[in-house]
């Protein structure tokens, strides 16, 4: 059982990191819609510029839909329970916002993802823009509909390098975490 | 064939396809998880429209947001229009974006570069 102290520590840690929203569990379409609505309302209340509101909304849609589409349940778990749930945290910083996500991916997919992220981070803003256009134009469509554009779009809209990490979980799966910074101009 | 008239929702755009007038409008938010489900009937309508298109088709794209899942479907819409143009009919695409929305302007420029139809970029006040 979780002790009261643990609850407070969790709360306190989130408070100090200016977490506006934190969620751990299954990502569903309804939840996705609710998170978008909630963050949109908060940004309105903060009086943010249309530009940062648009950027946040666009990037958040892609991050959440990545979690919705690309979640892989680890083939084996420590206690036999499903560990397919994801984590989402949205924090306000001094110069903008951070959208942090975490989810399990199969090792094979993790390798491909890592390669793509390294490729994107090695590019200039103009090169990322050209990559987006060429992936869009080649017409290939994945069964999820996106065709691998999501990560490129996130990089393009955030305008900075993507901050990410992989933590090996077991023989089959890896925990992937992404931290996207959305800066105020 | 019937015209298409769809109200927008929090995740799907409003759509108005009028065969007689040759006026097609897509507006609002296009951020569904599965965009193929939403766009499939629109693409099928365009296939039928291509059999007897209006001499001039005016397309108004008034999107506020769209996700990458929709971006391929939107490209497919433009590809259908491109083939109508190749058959000798006129197509005008007006790509609307809010003042200062550089991302939406750039998105329009991306399609303009890929598709063989000249886009008209229309800036509107916020």
CSV table of C-alpha atoms in Angstrom, one decimal:
chain,number,residue,atom,x,y,z
A,1,UNK,CA,0.0,0.0,0.0
A,2,UNK,CA,1.2,3.5,-0.8
A,3,UNK,CA,2.0,5.4,2.3
A,4,UNK,CA,0.7,9.0,2.8
A,5,UNK,CA,4.3,10.2,2.7
A,6,UNK,CA,4.8,8.6,-0.7
A,7,UNK,CA,1.7,10.4,-2.0
A,8,UNK,CA,3.1,13.7,-0.7
A,9,UNK,CA,6.6,13.1,-2.1
A,10,UNK,CA,5.1,12.4,-5.5
A,11,UNK,CA,2.9,15.5,-5.3
A,12,UNK,CA,5.8,17.6,-4.0
A,13,UNK,CA,8.1,16.4,-6.8
A,14,UNK,CA,5.6,17.2,-9.5
A,15,UNK,CA,4.8,20.6,-7.9
A,16,UNK,CA,8.5,21.5,-7.9
A,17,UNK,CA,8.9,20.5,-11.5
A,18,UNK,CA,5.8,22.6,-12.5
A,19,UNK,CA,4.0,19.6,-13.9
A,20,UNK,CA,0.7,20.8,-15.3
A,21,UNK,CA,-0.6,17.4,-16.1
A,22,UNK,CA,0.6,13.9,-15.4
A,23,UNK,CA,-1.0,10.6,-16.5
A,24,UNK,CA,0.0,7.0,-16.3
A,25,UNK,CA,-2.2,4.3,-17.8
A,26,UNK,CA,-3.8,3.2,-21.0
A,27,UNK,CA,-4.0,5.7,-23.8
A,28,UNK,CA,-7.5,5.8,-25.3
A,29,UNK,CA,-9.0,8.1,-27.9
A,30,UNK,CA,-11.3,9.7,-25.3
A,31,UNK,CA,-8.5,10.3,-23.0
A,32,UNK,CA,-6.4,11.8,-25.8
A,33,UNK,CA,-9.3,14.2,-26.6
A,34,UNK,CA,-9.6,15.2,-22.9
A,35,UNK,CA,-5.9,15.9,-22.5
A,36,UNK,CA,-5.9,18.1,-25.6
A,37,UNK,CA,-8.9,20.0,-24.4
A,38,UNK,CA,-7.5,20.4,-20.9
A,39,UNK,CA,-4.1,21.7,-22.1
A,40,UNK,CA,-5.8,24.0,-24.6
A,41,UNK,CA,-7.9,25.6,-21.9
A,42,UNK,CA,-4.8,26.0,-19.6
A,43,UNK,CA,-2.8,27.7,-22.4
A,44,UNK,CA,-5.8,30.1,-22.9
A,45,UNK,CA,-5.9,30.9,-19.2
A,46,UNK,CA,-2.1,31.5,-19.2
A,47,UNK,CA,-2.7,34.0,-22.0
A,48,UNK,CA,-0.2,32.3,-24.3
A,49,UNK,CA,0.3,33.7,-27.8
A,50,UNK,CA,-1.6,32.0,-30.7
A,51,UNK,CA,1.8,30.8,-32.0
A,52,UNK,CA,2.8,28.8,-28.9
A,53,UNK,CA,-0.8,27.5,-28.5
A,54,UNK,CA,-0.7,26.2,-32.0
A,55,UNK,CA,2.8,24.7,-31.6
A,56,UNK,CA,1.9,23.0,-28.3
A,57,UNK,CA,-1.4,21.6,-29.7
A,58,UNK,CA,0.3,20.3,-32.9
A,59,UNK,CA,3.2,18.6,-31.0
A,60,UNK,CA,0.9,17.3,-28.3
A,61,UNK,CA,-1.4,15.7,-30.9
A,62,UNK,CA,1.6,13.9,-32.5
A,63,UNK,CA,3.1,12.8,-29.2
A,64,UNK,CA,-0.2,11.4,-27.8
A,65,UNK,CA,-1.1,9.7,-31.1
A,66,UNK,CA,2.4,8.1,-31.2
A,67,UNK,CA,1.6,6.7,-27.8
A,68,UNK,CA,-1.8,5.5,-29.0
A,69,UNK,CA,-0.6,3.9,-32.2
A,70,UNK,CA,2.9,2.6,-31.4
A,71,UNK,CA,2.5,1.2,-28.0
A,72,UNK,CA,4.0,-2.3,-27.9
A,73,UNK,CA,3.2,-4.5,-24.9
A,74,UNK,CA,6.3,-6.2,-23.6
A,75,UNK,CA,6.2,-9.9,-24.4
A,76,UNK,CA,7.1,-10.9,-20.9
A,77,UNK,CA,6.7,-9.0,-17.6
A,78,UNK,CA,8.3,-9.4,-14.2
A,79,UNK,CA,5.1,-10.2,-12.4
A,80,UNK,CA,3.0,-11.5,-15.3
A,81,UNK,CA,0.9,-8.3,-15.3
A,82,UNK,CA,0.4,-6.1,-18.4
A,83,UNK,CA,2.9,-3.3,-18.5
A,84,UNK,CA,1.6,-1.7,-21.6
A,85,UNK,CA,0.6,1.5,-20.0
A,86,UNK,CA,2.2,4.8,-20.9
A,87,UNK,CA,3.2,8.0,-19.1
A,88,UNK,CA,2.6,11.5,-20.2
A,89,UNK,CA,3.8,14.6,-18.3
A,90,UNK,CA,3.4,18.2,-19.4
A,91,UNK,CA,5.5,20.8,-17.6
A,92,UNK,CA,5.8,24.6,-17.7
A,93,UNK,CA,9.3,25.9,-17.7
A,94,UNK,CA,10.8,29.4,-17.6
A,95,UNK,CA,11.0,29.6,-21.3
A,96,UNK,CA,8.2,27.4,-22.5
A,97,UNK,CA,6.8,23.9,-22.0
A,98,UNK,CA,8.0,20.3,-22.0
A,99,UNK,CA,6.0,17.4,-23.3
A,100,UNK,CA,7.4,14.2,-21.8
A,101,UNK,CA,6.2,10.8,-22.8
A,102,UNK,CA,7.3,7.2,-22.0
A,103,UNK,CA,6.2,3.9,-23.4
A,104,UNK,CA,7.5,0.4,-24.0
A,105,UNK,CA,8.7,-0.6,-27.5
A,106,UNK,CA,9.8,-3.9,-28.8
A,107,UNK,CA,13.6,-4.1,-29.2
A,108,UNK,CA,13.4,-4.4,-32.9
A,109,UNK,CA,11.3,-1.3,-33.1
A,110,UNK,CA,13.5,0.5,-30.6
A,111,UNK,CA,16.5,0.1,-33.0
A,112,UNK,CA,14.6,1.5,-35.9
A,113,UNK,CA,13.3,4.4,-33.8
A,114,UNK,CA,16.7,5.2,-32.5
A,115,UNK,CA,18.1,5.3,-36.0
A,116,UNK,CA,15.4,7.6,-37.1
A,117,UNK,CA,15.8,10.0,-34.1
A,118,UNK,CA,19.6,10.1,-34.6
A,119,UNK,CA,19.0,10.9,-38.3
A,120,UNK,CA,16.6,13.7,-37.5
A,121,UNK,CA,18.8,15.2,-34.7
A,122,UNK,CA,21.7,15.3,-37.1
A,123,UNK,CA,19.8,17.5,-39.5
A,124,UNK,CA,19.4,21.2,-39.9
A,125,UNK,CA,15.9,22.7,-39.7
A,126,UNK,CA,15.9,23.1,-43.5
A,127,UNK,CA,16.9,19.4,-43.9
A,128,UNK,CA,14.1,18.3,-41.5
A,129,UNK,CA,11.6,20.3,-43.6
A,130,UNK,CA,12.9,18.6,-46.8
A,131,UNK,CA,12.7,15.2,-45.2
A,132,UNK,CA,9.1,15.8,-44.2
A,133,UNK,CA,8.2,16.8,-47.7
A,134,UNK,CA,9.9,13.8,-49.3
A,135,UNK,CA,8.3,11.3,-46.8
A,136,UNK,CA,4.9,12.9,-47.4
A,137,UNK,CA,5.4,12.9,-51.2
A,138,UNK,CA,6.6,9.3,-51.6
A,139,UNK,CA,3.0,8.3,-50.9
A,140,UNK,CA,3.7,5.3,-48.8
A,141,UNK,CA,1.2,4.9,-46.0
A,142,UNK,CA,1.7,2.8,-42.9
A,143,UNK,CA,-1.3,0.8,-41.6
A,144,UNK,CA,-1.5,3.5,-38.9
A,145,UNK,CA,-1.9,6.1,-41.6
A,146,UNK,CA,1.1,8.3,-40.6
A,147,UNK,CA,3.8,6.8,-42.7
A,148,UNK,CA,6.5,7.7,-40.3
A,149,UNK,CA,5.9,11.5,-40.4
A,150,UNK,CA,5.1,11.9,-36.7
A,151,UNK,CA,8.6,12.2,-35.3
A,152,UNK,CA,9.7,14.4,-38.2
A,153,UNK,CA,6.8,16.7,-37.6
A,154,UNK,CA,7.5,16.9,-33.9
A,155,UNK,CA,11.1,17.9,-34.6
A,156,UNK,CA,10.1,20.4,-37.3
A,157,UNK,CA,7.5,22.1,-35.1
A,158,UNK,CA,9.6,22.2,-31.9
A,159,UNK,CA,12.5,23.6,-33.8
A,160,UNK,CA,15.1,22.1,-31.5
A,161,UNK,CA,16.9,18.8,-31.0
A,162,UNK,CA,14.8,15.9,-29.7
A,163,UNK,CA,15.8,14.7,-26.2
A,164,UNK,CA,15.2,11.0,-25.8
A,165,UNK,CA,16.4,7.9,-24.0
A,166,UNK,CA,16.1,4.1,-24.1
A,167,UNK,CA,16.1,1.9,-21.0
A,168,UNK,CA,16.4,-1.8,-21.6
A,169,UNK,CA,13.5,-3.6,-19.8
A,170,UNK,CA,13.9,-7.3,-20.7
A,171,UNK,CA,15.1,-9.5,-23.6
A,172,UNK,CA,12.2,-8.3,-25.7
A,173,UNK,CA,11.4,-4.7,-24.9
A,174,UNK,CA,12.8,-1.3,-24.0
A,175,UNK,CA,11.3,1.7,-22.3
A,176,UNK,CA,11.4,4.7,-24.6
A,177,UNK,CA,11.2,8.2,-23.3
A,178,UNK,CA,10.9,11.5,-25.3
A,179,UNK,CA,11.1,15.0,-24.0
A,180,UNK,CA,10.0,17.7,-26.5
A,181,UNK,CA,10.6,21.3,-25.6
A,182,UNK,CA,8.3,23.9,-26.9
A,183,UNK,CA,9.9,27.3,-26.6
A,184,UNK,CA,8.3,30.7,-26.3
A,185,UNK,CA,9.8,33.1,-28.8
B,1,UNK,CA,-24.4,11.7,-57.0
B,2,UNK,CA,-25.1,13.4,-53.7
B,3,UNK,CA,-23.2,16.3,-52.3
B,4,UNK,CA,-21.2,15.8,-49.1
B,5,UNK,CA,-22.0,17.9,-46.1
B,6,UNK,CA,-20.3,17.0,-42.8
B,7,UNK,CA,-20.3,19.0,-39.6
B,8,UNK,CA,-16.9,19.4,-37.9
B,9,UNK,CA,-16.1,17.8,-34.6
B,10,UNK,CA,-13.2,18.3,-32.1
B,11,UNK,CA,-11.2,15.9,-34.2
B,12,UNK,CA,-12.6,15.9,-37.7
B,13,UNK,CA,-13.1,18.7,-40.1
B,14,UNK,CA,-16.2,20.2,-41.6
B,15,UNK,CA,-16.6,19.1,-45.2
B,16,UNK,CA,-18.8,20.6,-48.0
B,17,UNK,CA,-18.4,19.1,-51.5
B,18,UNK,CA,-20.9,20.5,-54.0
B,19,UNK,CA,-20.8,18.9,-57.4
B,20,UNK,CA,-23.1,21.4,-59.2
B,21,UNK,CA,-21.1,24.4,-58.1
B,22,UNK,CA,-17.8,22.6,-58.2
B,23,UNK,CA,-17.0,23.9,-54.7
B,24,UNK,CA,-15.1,21.8,-52.2
B,25,UNK,CA,-14.4,23.1,-48.7
B,26,UNK,CA,-12.6,21.4,-45.9
B,27,UNK,CA,-12.2,23.3,-42.6
B,28,UNK,CA,-11.4,23.1,-39.0
B,29,UNK,CA,-9.5,20.4,-37.2
B,30,UNK,CA,-8.4,17.2,-38.8
B,31,UNK,CA,-6.7,15.2,-36.0
B,32,UNK,CA,-8.5,11.8,-35.9
B,33,UNK,CA,-6.5,8.8,-34.8
B,34,UNK,CA,-7.6,6.9,-37.9
B,35,UNK,CA,-7.8,9.5,-40.7
B,36,UNK,CA,-8.2,6.8,-43.4
B,37,UNK,CA,-11.7,6.0,-42.1
B,38,UNK,CA,-12.7,9.7,-42.3
B,39,UNK,CA,-11.1,10.4,-45.7
B,40,UNK,CA,-12.1,7.2,-47.6
B,41,UNK,CA,-15.7,8.4,-48.4
B,42,UNK,CA,-14.3,11.8,-49.5
B,43,UNK,CA,-11.8,10.1,-51.9
B,44,UNK,CA,-14.5,7.9,-53.3
B,45,UNK,CA,-16.7,10.9,-53.9
B,46,UNK,CA,-13.8,12.5,-55.8
B,47,UNK,CA,-13.4,9.4,-57.9
B,48,UNK,CA,-17.1,9.8,-59.0
B,49,UNK,CA,-16.8,13.5,-59.4
B,50,UNK,CA,-13.8,13.0,-61.7
B,51,UNK,CA,-16.1,11.3,-64.2
B,52,UNK,CA,-18.1,14.5,-64.7
B,53,UNK,CA,-16.3,17.4,-63.0
B,54,UNK,CA,-17.4,21.0,-63.2
B,55,UNK,CA,-15.4,23.1,-65.7
B,56,UNK,CA,-13.9,25.0,-62.8
B,57,UNK,CA,-13.5,23.4,-59.4
B,58,UNK,CA,-12.7,25.7,-56.5
B,59,UNK,CA,-11.2,24.1,-53.4
B,60,UNK,CA,-11.1,26.0,-50.1
B,61,UNK,CA,-8.8,24.5,-47.5
B,62,UNK,CA,-9.5,26.2,-44.2
B,63,UNK,CA,-7.7,24.0,-41.8
B,64,UNK,CA,-6.9,25.1,-38.3
B,65,UNK,CA,-4.9,22.0,-37.3
B,66,UNK,CA,-4.1,18.7,-39.0
B,67,UNK,CA,-2.1,15.7,-37.8
B,68,UNK,CA,0.4,13.7,-39.8
B,69,UNK,CA,-2.1,10.9,-40.1
B,70,UNK,CA,-4.3,13.3,-42.0
B,71,UNK,CA,-1.5,14.8,-44.0
B,72,UNK,CA,-1.2,11.8,-46.3
B,73,UNK,CA,-5.0,11.7,-46.8
B,74,UNK,CA,-5.0,15.4,-47.7
B,75,UNK,CA,-2.3,14.7,-50.2
B,76,UNK,CA,-4.5,12.0,-51.7
B,77,UNK,CA,-7.3,14.5,-52.0
B,78,UNK,CA,-5.0,16.8,-54.0
B,79,UNK,CA,-3.8,13.9,-56.1
B,80,UNK,CA,-7.4,13.2,-57.2
B,81,UNK,CA,-7.8,16.9,-58.0
B,82,UNK,CA,-4.5,16.9,-59.9
B,83,UNK,CA,-5.7,14.1,-62.2
B,84,UNK,CA,-8.9,16.1,-62.8
B,85,UNK,CA,-6.8,19.0,-63.9
B,86,UNK,CA,-4.8,16.7,-66.2
B,87,UNK,CA,-8.0,15.8,-67.9
B,88,UNK,CA,-8.4,19.4,-69.0
B,89,UNK,CA,-10.5,21.0,-66.3
B,90,UNK,CA,-9.6,24.0,-64.2
B,91,UNK,CA,-8.8,23.6,-60.5
B,92,UNK,CA,-8.2,26.4,-58.1
B,93,UNK,CA,-6.9,25.6,-54.6
B,94,UNK,CA,-7.2,28.3,-52.0
B,95,UNK,CA,-5.1,27.5,-48.9
B,96,UNK,CA,-6.2,29.6,-46.0
B,97,UNK,CA,-4.1,30.3,-43.0
B,98,UNK,CA,-4.4,32.6,-40.0
B,99,UNK,CA,-2.1,35.6,-39.8
B,100,UNK,CA,1.2,34.6,-38.2
B,101,UNK,CA,0.5,30.9,-38.7
B,102,UNK,CA,3.8,30.2,-40.5
B,103,UNK,CA,3.4,26.4,-39.9
B,104,UNK,CA,0.1,26.3,-41.7
B,105,UNK,CA,1.5,28.5,-44.5
B,106,UNK,CA,4.5,26.1,-44.8
B,107,UNK,CA,2.2,23.1,-44.9
B,108,UNK,CA,0.4,24.7,-47.8
B,109,UNK,CA,3.7,25.4,-49.6
B,110,UNK,CA,4.7,21.7,-49.1
B,111,UNK,CA,1.6,20.5,-50.9
B,112,UNK,CA,2.0,23.2,-53.6
B,113,UNK,CA,5.5,21.9,-54.3
B,114,UNK,CA,4.4,18.3,-54.5
B,115,UNK,CA,1.1,18.8,-56.5
B,116,UNK,CA,0.9,20.1,-60.0
B,117,UNK,CA,-1.8,22.7,-59.2
B,118,UNK,CA,-1.0,26.3,-58.4
B,119,UNK,CA,-2.1,27.1,-54.8
B,120,UNK,CA,-3.4,30.5,-53.8
B,121,UNK,CA,-2.3,31.4,-50.3
B,122,UNK,CA,-4.9,33.4,-48.5
B,123,UNK,CA,-4.0,35.0,-45.2
B,124,UNK,CA,-6.9,35.8,-42.9
B,125,UNK,CA,-6.9,37.9,-39.6
B,126,UNK,CA,-6.9,35.9,-36.4
